[in-house]
XYZ file of C-alpha atoms in Angstrom:
552
model
C 8.368 -8.108 -18.331
C 10.732 -9.218 -15.863
C 9.775 -12.792 -15.492
C 11.713 -15.604 -15.837
C 8.686 -17.977 -17.375
C 8.017 -15.260 -20.117
C 12.103 -14.915 -20.253
C 12.566 -18.907 -21.257
C 10.342 -19.424 -24.201
C 10.244 -16.249 -25.929
C 11.559 -18.472 -28.751
C 7.768 -19.558 -28.944
C 6.347 -16.433 -29.082
C 4.883 -13.911 -31.347
C 4.420 -11.216 -28.617
C 3.200 -10.707 -25.382
C 1.207 -7.401 -23.920
C -0.145 -7.070 -19.814
C -3.224 -5.516 -19.410
C -5.629 -4.098 -16.556
C -8.958 -6.661 -16.936
C -11.777 -6.059 -14.773
C -11.731 -3.134 -12.343
C -14.443 -2.648 -9.694
C -15.126 0.911 -8.205
C -17.444 1.631 -5.045
C -18.760 5.297 -5.639
C -19.865 6.718 -1.826
C -21.438 9.961 -0.831
C -19.199 10.383 2.707
C -21.144 12.596 4.001
C -24.042 10.208 3.189
C -22.225 7.861 5.726
C -22.706 9.407 9.097
C -25.778 10.032 10.828
C -24.992 13.920 11.152
C -24.029 14.135 7.542
C -26.886 12.584 6.329
C -28.714 14.896 8.382
C -27.034 17.967 7.313
C -27.738 16.591 3.573
C -31.539 16.196 4.160
C -31.844 19.747 5.421
C -30.226 20.894 2.397
C -32.432 18.713 -0.039
C -35.863 19.681 1.524
C -34.617 23.383 2.107
C -35.610 25.822 4.567
C -35.365 25.308 8.390
C -33.428 22.247 10.114
C -36.568 22.475 12.248
C -38.244 22.470 8.999
C -36.171 19.444 7.266
C -36.327 17.027 10.411
C -39.874 17.281 10.219
C -39.939 15.203 6.893
C -36.751 12.938 7.918
C -38.873 9.819 8.272
C -38.758 6.032 6.624
C -42.243 7.236 4.657
C -40.226 10.572 3.204
C -37.267 7.685 2.017
C -39.177 5.376 0.890
C -41.270 7.938 -1.085
C -37.654 8.760 -2.516
C -36.800 5.462 -3.623
C -40.203 5.371 -5.076
C -39.467 8.350 -7.149
C -36.157 7.313 -8.523
C -37.978 3.704 -9.844
C -40.605 5.268 -11.602
C -38.072 7.936 -13.400
C -36.226 5.244 -14.496
C -38.899 3.609 -16.407
C -40.840 6.129 -17.116
C -37.392 7.596 -19.327
C -36.514 4.214 -20.440
C -40.222 3.891 -22.183
C -39.673 7.559 -23.670
C -36.299 6.484 -25.282
C -37.289 3.030 -26.007
C -34.060 1.567 -23.491
C -35.024 -2.014 -22.487
C -35.705 -2.185 -18.449
C -35.629 -5.989 -17.305
C -36.395 -7.233 -13.631
C -33.598 -10.349 -12.871
C -34.369 -12.765 -10.618
C -31.526 -14.147 -7.800
C -28.365 -15.932 -9.666
C -28.751 -14.220 -13.140
C -25.716 -13.897 -15.026
C -26.462 -10.276 -15.858
C -23.892 -9.406 -17.937
C -24.803 -12.226 -19.921
C -27.787 -10.801 -20.639
C -26.211 -7.220 -21.907
C -23.444 -9.183 -23.940
C -26.370 -11.028 -25.711
C -28.274 -7.976 -26.429
C -25.191 -6.092 -27.756
C -24.787 -9.135 -29.891
C -28.178 -8.237 -31.630
C -28.089 -4.784 -31.467
C -26.128 -1.784 -32.757
C -25.031 0.628 -30.145
C -24.408 4.196 -29.826
C -22.690 6.069 -26.566
C -25.397 6.299 -23.822
C -27.311 3.665 -21.393
C -28.635 0.823 -23.602
C -30.156 -1.646 -20.681
C -31.053 -1.225 -17.530
C -31.176 -4.289 -15.233
C -32.697 -4.449 -12.089
C -32.405 -6.598 -9.447
C -32.374 -7.146 -5.884
C -29.370 -6.293 -3.386
C -28.010 -5.928 -0.251
C -27.467 -1.869 0.894
C -26.936 0.143 3.788
C -29.962 2.578 4.189
C -31.152 4.936 6.866
C -33.382 3.975 9.183
C -35.314 6.412 11.296
C -36.752 5.594 14.617
C -39.003 8.672 15.874
C -40.279 9.282 19.025
C -44.574 8.583 19.735
C -45.702 11.680 19.196
C -43.409 11.635 15.665
C -41.795 15.129 17.116
C -38.532 13.768 17.870
C -35.850 12.141 16.430
C -34.618 8.986 18.775
C -32.420 7.111 16.545
C -31.297 7.644 13.269
C -28.419 4.349 12.063
C -28.008 2.307 9.487
C -28.737 -1.008 8.557
C -28.291 -3.298 6.017
C -30.898 -5.085 3.805
C -31.933 -5.360 0.422
C -33.356 -3.119 -1.761
C -33.905 -2.568 -5.390
C -30.271 -1.949 -7.512
C -30.351 -0.350 -11.276
C -27.991 -1.815 -13.043
C -27.226 0.892 -16.103
C -25.168 -0.387 -18.764
C -23.520 2.208 -20.887
C -21.592 2.431 -24.330
C -18.435 4.998 -23.675
C -16.504 6.268 -26.745
C -13.051 5.473 -24.693
C -14.280 2.729 -22.388
C -16.698 0.782 -24.454
C -18.908 -1.209 -22.926
C -19.124 -0.289 -18.725
C -21.451 -0.490 -16.053
C -23.054 1.445 -12.992
C -24.915 -0.117 -10.469
C -26.812 2.724 -7.823
C -29.328 1.566 -5.172
C -32.313 3.301 -5.423
C -32.427 4.336 -1.702
C -30.422 7.177 -0.386
C -27.558 8.184 -0.126
C -27.509 6.419 -3.527
C -24.575 3.812 -3.388
C -23.074 2.608 -6.326
C -20.582 0.491 -8.198
C -19.135 1.027 -11.267
C -17.677 -2.174 -13.264
C -14.532 -1.566 -16.052
C -13.080 -2.936 -18.485
C -9.485 -2.811 -18.977
C -9.509 -4.918 -22.285
C -12.222 -2.906 -23.918
C -10.386 0.405 -23.281
C -7.059 -1.191 -25.206
C -9.646 -2.535 -27.637
C -11.167 1.311 -28.806
C -7.608 2.450 -28.413
C -6.016 0.102 -30.611
C -8.837 0.217 -33.449
C -8.309 4.291 -33.125
C -4.425 3.894 -33.268
C -5.227 1.507 -36.835
C -3.923 -1.688 -35.103
C -5.358 -4.723 -36.438
C -6.643 -7.124 -33.676
C -8.987 -10.334 -33.138
C -10.728 -10.222 -29.537
C -12.580 -13.559 -27.346
C -13.861 -12.066 -24.530
C -11.250 -9.372 -22.618
C -8.561 -11.201 -24.378
C -6.793 -10.461 -27.395
C -6.034 -13.702 -29.293
C -4.335 -12.109 -32.071
C -2.685 -8.720 -33.316
C -1.216 -7.239 -36.127
C 1.437 -5.215 -34.344
C 1.883 -6.784 -30.930
C 4.175 -4.136 -29.983
C 2.275 -1.052 -30.384
C -0.844 -3.216 -28.614
C 1.348 -3.843 -25.765
C 2.059 -0.200 -25.313
C -1.756 0.599 -25.213
C -2.508 -1.602 -23.068
C 0.368 -0.424 -20.671
C -1.477 3.030 -20.375
C -3.749 1.584 -17.734
C -1.033 0.813 -15.593
C 0.669 4.136 -15.118
C -0.120 6.743 -12.445
C -2.800 8.670 -15.406
C -4.862 6.322 -15.197
C -6.941 7.384 -11.882
C -7.415 10.652 -13.634
C -9.363 8.701 -16.326
C -11.404 6.124 -14.284
C -12.379 9.550 -12.507
C -12.985 11.224 -15.707
C -15.326 8.259 -17.391
C -17.286 7.510 -14.219
C -18.214 11.603 -13.460
C -19.299 12.040 -17.001
C -21.964 9.094 -16.422
C -22.680 8.435 -12.658
C -24.083 12.193 -12.408
C -25.686 12.562 -15.473
C -27.360 9.275 -16.728
C -27.685 7.713 -13.027
C -27.704 9.664 -10.353
C -30.241 12.373 -11.960
C -33.074 9.701 -11.521
C -33.273 10.340 -7.948
C -31.799 13.624 -7.640
C -31.969 16.001 -10.581
C -29.163 18.402 -11.321
C -30.291 21.686 -8.818
C -30.827 19.332 -6.288
C -27.050 17.914 -6.565
C -26.312 21.349 -6.719
C -27.651 23.019 -3.672
C -26.911 19.704 -1.793
C -23.310 19.327 -2.882
C -23.820 16.083 -3.870
C -20.256 14.315 -4.635
C -19.099 10.991 -5.255
C -15.337 10.029 -3.751
C -14.312 6.564 -5.746
C -12.129 3.590 -4.002
C -11.283 0.976 -5.856
C -13.089 -2.635 -4.683
C -11.698 -5.626 -6.819
C -8.940 -5.237 -10.085
C -7.724 -8.237 -12.099
C -4.394 -7.600 -13.776
C -3.238 -10.419 -16.517
C 0.021 -11.093 -18.581
C -1.068 -12.529 -21.639
C 1.464 -14.784 -23.707
C 0.449 -15.273 -27.542
C 2.462 -18.407 -28.861
C 3.053 -18.750 -32.783
C 1.325 -22.209 -32.560
C -0.992 -23.931 -30.097
C -0.361 -27.322 -30.052
C 3.562 -26.107 -28.401
C 1.573 -23.679 -26.239
C -0.578 -26.324 -24.878
C 2.685 -28.995 -24.135
C 4.378 -26.305 -22.139
C 1.621 -25.353 -20.401
C 0.471 -28.905 -20.007
C 4.382 -29.774 -18.662
C 4.618 -27.001 -16.349
C 1.211 -27.803 -14.950
C 2.469 -31.650 -13.898
C 5.395 -30.764 -12.527
C 4.620 -27.774 -10.437
C 1.208 -28.149 -8.858
C 2.571 -30.899 -6.011
C 4.851 -28.000 -5.324
C 2.153 -25.159 -5.077
C 0.964 -26.426 -1.299
C -1.009 -24.370 0.734
C 1.977 -23.026 3.072
C 4.045 -21.786 0.132
C 0.650 -20.299 -1.776
C 0.565 -18.301 1.629
C 3.994 -16.618 0.956
C 3.156 -16.338 -2.497
C 0.843 -13.389 -1.123
C 3.146 -11.780 0.763
C 1.311 -12.539 3.960
C 2.866 -11.293 7.348
C 0.133 -13.414 9.790
C -2.136 -16.386 9.443
C -5.134 -15.543 8.045
C -8.057 -14.771 10.705
C -11.668 -15.851 10.646
C -13.943 -13.496 11.941
C -16.572 -15.413 14.591
C -19.528 -16.727 12.515
C -17.641 -15.978 9.069
C -16.928 -18.735 6.127
C -12.800 -19.330 6.269
C -10.784 -18.005 3.694
C -10.099 -20.214 0.362
C -6.546 -21.342 0.697
C -5.895 -23.989 -2.022
C -4.186 -25.025 -4.942
C -6.702 -26.248 -7.643
C -6.205 -27.687 -11.156
C -9.860 -27.329 -13.372
C -10.686 -28.728 -16.745
C -13.855 -27.576 -17.254
C -13.577 -27.838 -21.001
C -11.765 -30.079 -23.409
C -8.388 -28.540 -23.654
C -8.435 -26.080 -21.427
C -6.833 -26.245 -18.368
C -6.665 -23.540 -15.344
C -4.419 -23.983 -12.332
C -6.122 -21.465 -9.378
C -3.672 -20.563 -6.010
C -6.540 -19.198 -3.548
C -5.659 -16.949 -0.018
C -8.609 -15.261 1.256
C -9.552 -12.640 -0.808
C -6.603 -12.824 -3.219
C -6.433 -15.434 -6.966
C -3.798 -16.229 -8.845
C -4.448 -17.996 -11.816
C -2.819 -19.110 -15.581
C -4.651 -21.216 -18.341
C -5.351 -21.109 -22.168
C -7.647 -18.421 -23.910
C -8.581 -19.093 -27.394
C -6.045 -21.417 -29.839
C -2.809 -19.257 -29.055
C -2.919 -17.423 -26.047
C -1.689 -18.119 -22.364
C -2.550 -15.765 -20.186
C -1.782 -15.604 -16.261
C -3.951 -13.477 -13.903
C -3.861 -11.713 -10.617
C -6.830 -10.727 -8.910
C -7.759 -8.787 -5.913
C -11.803 -9.937 -5.024
C -10.940 -7.329 -2.239
C -8.238 -4.923 -2.393
C -8.091 -3.971 1.099
C -5.378 -7.233 1.687
C -3.375 -5.924 -0.835
C -2.524 -3.357 2.045
C -1.823 -0.184 -0.038
C -4.563 2.041 0.150
C -8.152 1.607 -1.420
C -8.683 5.458 -2.829
C -8.906 6.113 -6.545
C -5.591 7.585 -6.214
C -4.036 4.509 -5.154
C -5.298 2.806 -7.982
C -1.366 2.865 -9.519
C -0.163 1.111 -6.501
C -2.946 -1.556 -6.480
C -2.145 -2.287 -9.908
C 1.560 -2.179 -9.413
C 1.666 -4.795 -6.831
C -1.103 -6.618 -9.091
C 1.780 -7.102 -11.517
C 4.541 -7.642 -9.227
C 2.276 -11.077 -7.819
C 1.895 -12.187 -11.766
C 5.883 -11.574 -12.169
C 6.615 -13.663 -8.680
C 3.787 -16.372 -9.918
C 5.253 -16.967 -13.355
C 9.241 -17.038 -11.891
C 7.978 -19.439 -9.276
C 6.461 -21.482 -11.339
C 9.409 -21.506 -13.585
C 12.179 -21.602 -10.882
C 10.143 -24.734 -9.532
C 9.787 -26.260 -12.920
C 13.150 -26.093 -14.263
C 15.752 -26.573 -11.581
C 20.186 -26.109 -11.959
C 22.926 -27.626 -10.223
C 26.735 -25.640 -10.487
C 29.523 -28.036 -11.253
C 30.693 -29.678 -8.203
C 27.740 -28.596 -5.750
C 27.290 -32.357 -4.712
C 30.707 -32.726 -3.284
C 30.727 -29.543 -1.210
C 27.268 -29.308 -0.593
C 27.836 -31.370 2.875
C 31.237 -29.632 3.988
C 31.452 -26.895 6.334
C 31.550 -23.611 5.688
C 32.559 -20.186 6.939
C 29.780 -17.530 7.548
C 32.311 -14.096 8.677
C 34.437 -15.262 11.845
C 32.108 -18.184 12.334
C 32.373 -21.782 10.955
C 29.041 -23.281 10.529
C 27.802 -26.570 9.043
C 27.297 -28.443 5.377
C 23.841 -29.752 4.362
C 23.006 -33.284 4.176
C 19.968 -33.693 1.734
C 20.350 -37.453 2.563
C 18.628 -36.240 6.179
C 15.029 -35.715 6.640
C 15.299 -31.907 8.824
C 17.783 -30.631 5.426
C 14.917 -31.682 2.809
C 12.756 -30.103 4.942
C 15.193 -26.933 5.806
C 15.351 -26.701 1.852
C 11.712 -27.034 1.166
C 10.795 -24.171 3.652
C 13.291 -22.090 2.424
C 11.691 -22.960 -1.457
C 9.031 -21.857 -0.295
C 9.155 -18.685 1.478
C 11.835 -17.826 -1.498
C 9.070 -15.356 -3.426
C 7.722 -13.826 -0.186
C 8.069 -9.965 -0.839
C 10.519 -8.198 1.314
C 11.877 -11.338 2.303
C 11.115 -13.521 5.510
C 12.081 -13.511 9.521
C 13.833 -16.519 11.394
C 10.178 -16.701 12.577
C 8.779 -16.833 9.520
C 10.981 -19.917 8.494
C 10.177 -21.467 11.699
C 6.675 -21.563 10.998
C 6.677 -23.044 8.041
C 9.478 -26.007 8.857
C 6.699 -27.045 11.428
C 4.100 -27.040 9.280
C 5.731 -28.546 6.119
C 7.172 -31.497 9.087
C 4.554 -31.015 11.491
C 7.493 -31.191 14.532
C 6.463 -28.737 17.190
C 10.167 -29.123 18.461
C 11.773 -27.293 15.902
C 12.222 -24.046 18.293
C 13.208 -20.642 15.870
C 17.426 -21.796 17.778
C 17.157 -24.586 14.883
C 15.578 -22.044 12.658
C 18.626 -19.232 13.335
C 20.901 -22.106 13.033
C 20.230 -23.731 9.206
C 19.695 -20.490 8.239
C 23.387 -19.714 8.754
C 23.944 -23.141 6.806
C 22.110 -21.824 3.969
C 23.603 -18.457 4.090
C 27.150 -20.432 4.154
C 26.143 -22.125 0.993
C 25.176 -18.674 -0.661
C 21.630 -20.151 -0.778
C 20.089 -17.155 1.240
C 21.404 -14.126 1.974
C 20.465 -11.542 4.829
C 21.283 -8.396 3.190
C 22.524 -5.159 5.629
C 21.435 -5.143 9.436
C 17.614 -6.747 8.101
C 16.014 -9.109 10.573
C 14.698 -10.256 7.297
C 16.098 -13.334 4.636
C 15.821 -13.669 1.030
C 16.179 -16.265 -1.732
C 17.569 -15.282 -4.766
C 15.726 -16.663 -8.445
C 19.582 -18.522 -8.970
C 19.291 -19.587 -5.338
C 15.348 -21.181 -5.940
C 16.362 -23.188 -8.671
C 19.588 -24.914 -6.826
C 17.399 -25.303 -4.218
C 14.616 -26.929 -6.586
C 16.963 -29.122 -8.655
C 18.239 -30.880 -5.265
C 14.706 -31.632 -4.080
C 13.927 -33.162 -7.657
C 17.151 -34.969 -7.633
C 16.888 -36.365 -4.382
C 12.982 -37.428 -4.214
C 12.225 -37.739 -8.056
C 15.665 -39.278 -9.126
C 17.805 -41.005 -6.644
C 15.239 -41.761 -4.318
C 12.567 -44.170 -6.763
C 15.434 -45.440 -8.871
C 17.070 -47.124 -5.825
C 13.658 -48.076 -5.150
C 13.082 -49.482 -8.326
C 16.333 -51.577 -8.450
C 16.045 -52.510 -5.128
C 12.809 -54.883 -6.832
C 14.615 -56.803 -9.625
C 11.924 -58.313 -11.060
C 9.855 -57.497 -14.013
C 6.660 -56.907 -13.107
C 3.640 -56.559 -16.267
C 3.850 -52.883 -17.312
C 0.858 -50.286 -16.936
C -1.096 -50.087 -20.266
C -0.981 -46.995 -20.347
C 2.621 -45.222 -19.971
C 3.876 -41.860 -19.771
C 6.802 -40.501 -20.904
C 8.402 -40.287 -17.425
C 7.513 -44.104 -16.865
C 9.749 -44.859 -19.833
C 12.544 -43.643 -18.343
C 12.463 -44.902 -14.956
C 11.755 -48.293 -16.175
C 15.176 -48.047 -18.918
C 16.985 -45.943 -15.682
C 15.773 -49.120 -13.972
C 16.942 -51.673 -15.572
C 20.901 -50.028 -16.866
C 21.208 -49.722 -12.976
C 20.813 -53.360 -12.924
C 23.162 -54.112 -15.271
C 25.884 -51.495 -13.737
C 25.009 -52.803 -10.361
C 25.549 -56.911 -11.771
C 29.174 -55.082 -13.373
C 30.456 -53.008 -10.879
C 29.311 -56.223 -7.876
C 26.192 -54.541 -6.405
C 24.053 -56.753 -5.339
C 20.277 -55.923 -6.164
C 17.137 -57.460 -4.252
């Protein structure tokens, strides 16, 4: 765990662990996604000649196949005392399963089937007027019944396979890394308390962290494939295709990672200390993490595009307090979300969520699961470090004297940085916003950032190149080797954050307060910062009187 936030508050922690949370995989039959492949599979299923298979390839026979799936599910459930529940639109199906598990003891296998309607891609067969020739075989999106098989596995705990009843039987597999870690920790004799998908206490923090880290390794893709293959063919697909039909038609699923979550969980000694730390961090950093800075947080190299007719991507920073003593700090950018919140009595959690892994740009097949988790881990670490850099700044001794002076960059003499000038402050703010961009940023990125923050379209790439040279001259930016990308180190980010805070939240309000010497009526509710400002204002007024500077 290499982020600065965790290191800063390590003395207040009893331990910490990283864990993969919710995992959603798409299961699909590759041949069933093309017209020619689906037609070939259908011929294998029917048997006989190609003409015999094509003769019964129509919507009626496809609907009969879906009806057989439904009848077999309900008949098997009735014979094995497994409840089948038809769910209405909007019902939270995982809550139904969780309530059932609280009141029932279940063993390995399917313990509940929930039926609901959801959109899926199905095949639509158009035949000639006399029905002898297939005119068109096309996919269409329509609402069909989906069957959510809730399964209890010996290694993964509660998992769900949601399968469409229509060929080619597309499915989604939902797992949770905390369920896997809980089963493994119990087998290893590690005591723990668990609330939802979070460990709120443990007798062996290091051992629990080691177990949870196994899902971040390369072998995790094999574990996922193994548990899915164990159930999807024999407990789900078997209602549409029995095992003989699966083997005869070579029906084999491929898997891709659709959604993934990764969390960093900090276990504090005291719940009161956790609340004080997190509330203070949120209060100090929420104004700095604006929408343009969120864009760089996820390493986006272009503006988000919105297809015609679709909703624009979420792009916002939000502070939510949905319940007593629970604060959620959320950052959205399109299909990616970062959030920090308190969990239980003493756990502070930071999460990285990919609602669609295509935005991570590292592949989506199951073999890419380890790079996906690595990217989510980097997002969480960058988020934690960014919070710490913005929250706790640092100004080295003598920097304020040398900052406005000219500096030497190679053989070129460049100007200094005067924080009293609006352009210099905009440059520093843009550099702080781009400090956490993975792989750095270009001069074009920097130009767009300054324009977005100041609203000045006249700021050109030539201005950006010059300002970047000034930052490099003061060691506030770096350009490694012969690349065209710039980097802002964590140390430089702290300096920039401290300079902006000093200018905007210390010097400016104090001078504004001293300019009006009248003592006004104090507000009813004062924060500690209000009291500090008032004490400094009174002392500054006395100091100005002693050294001969008029106020007001």
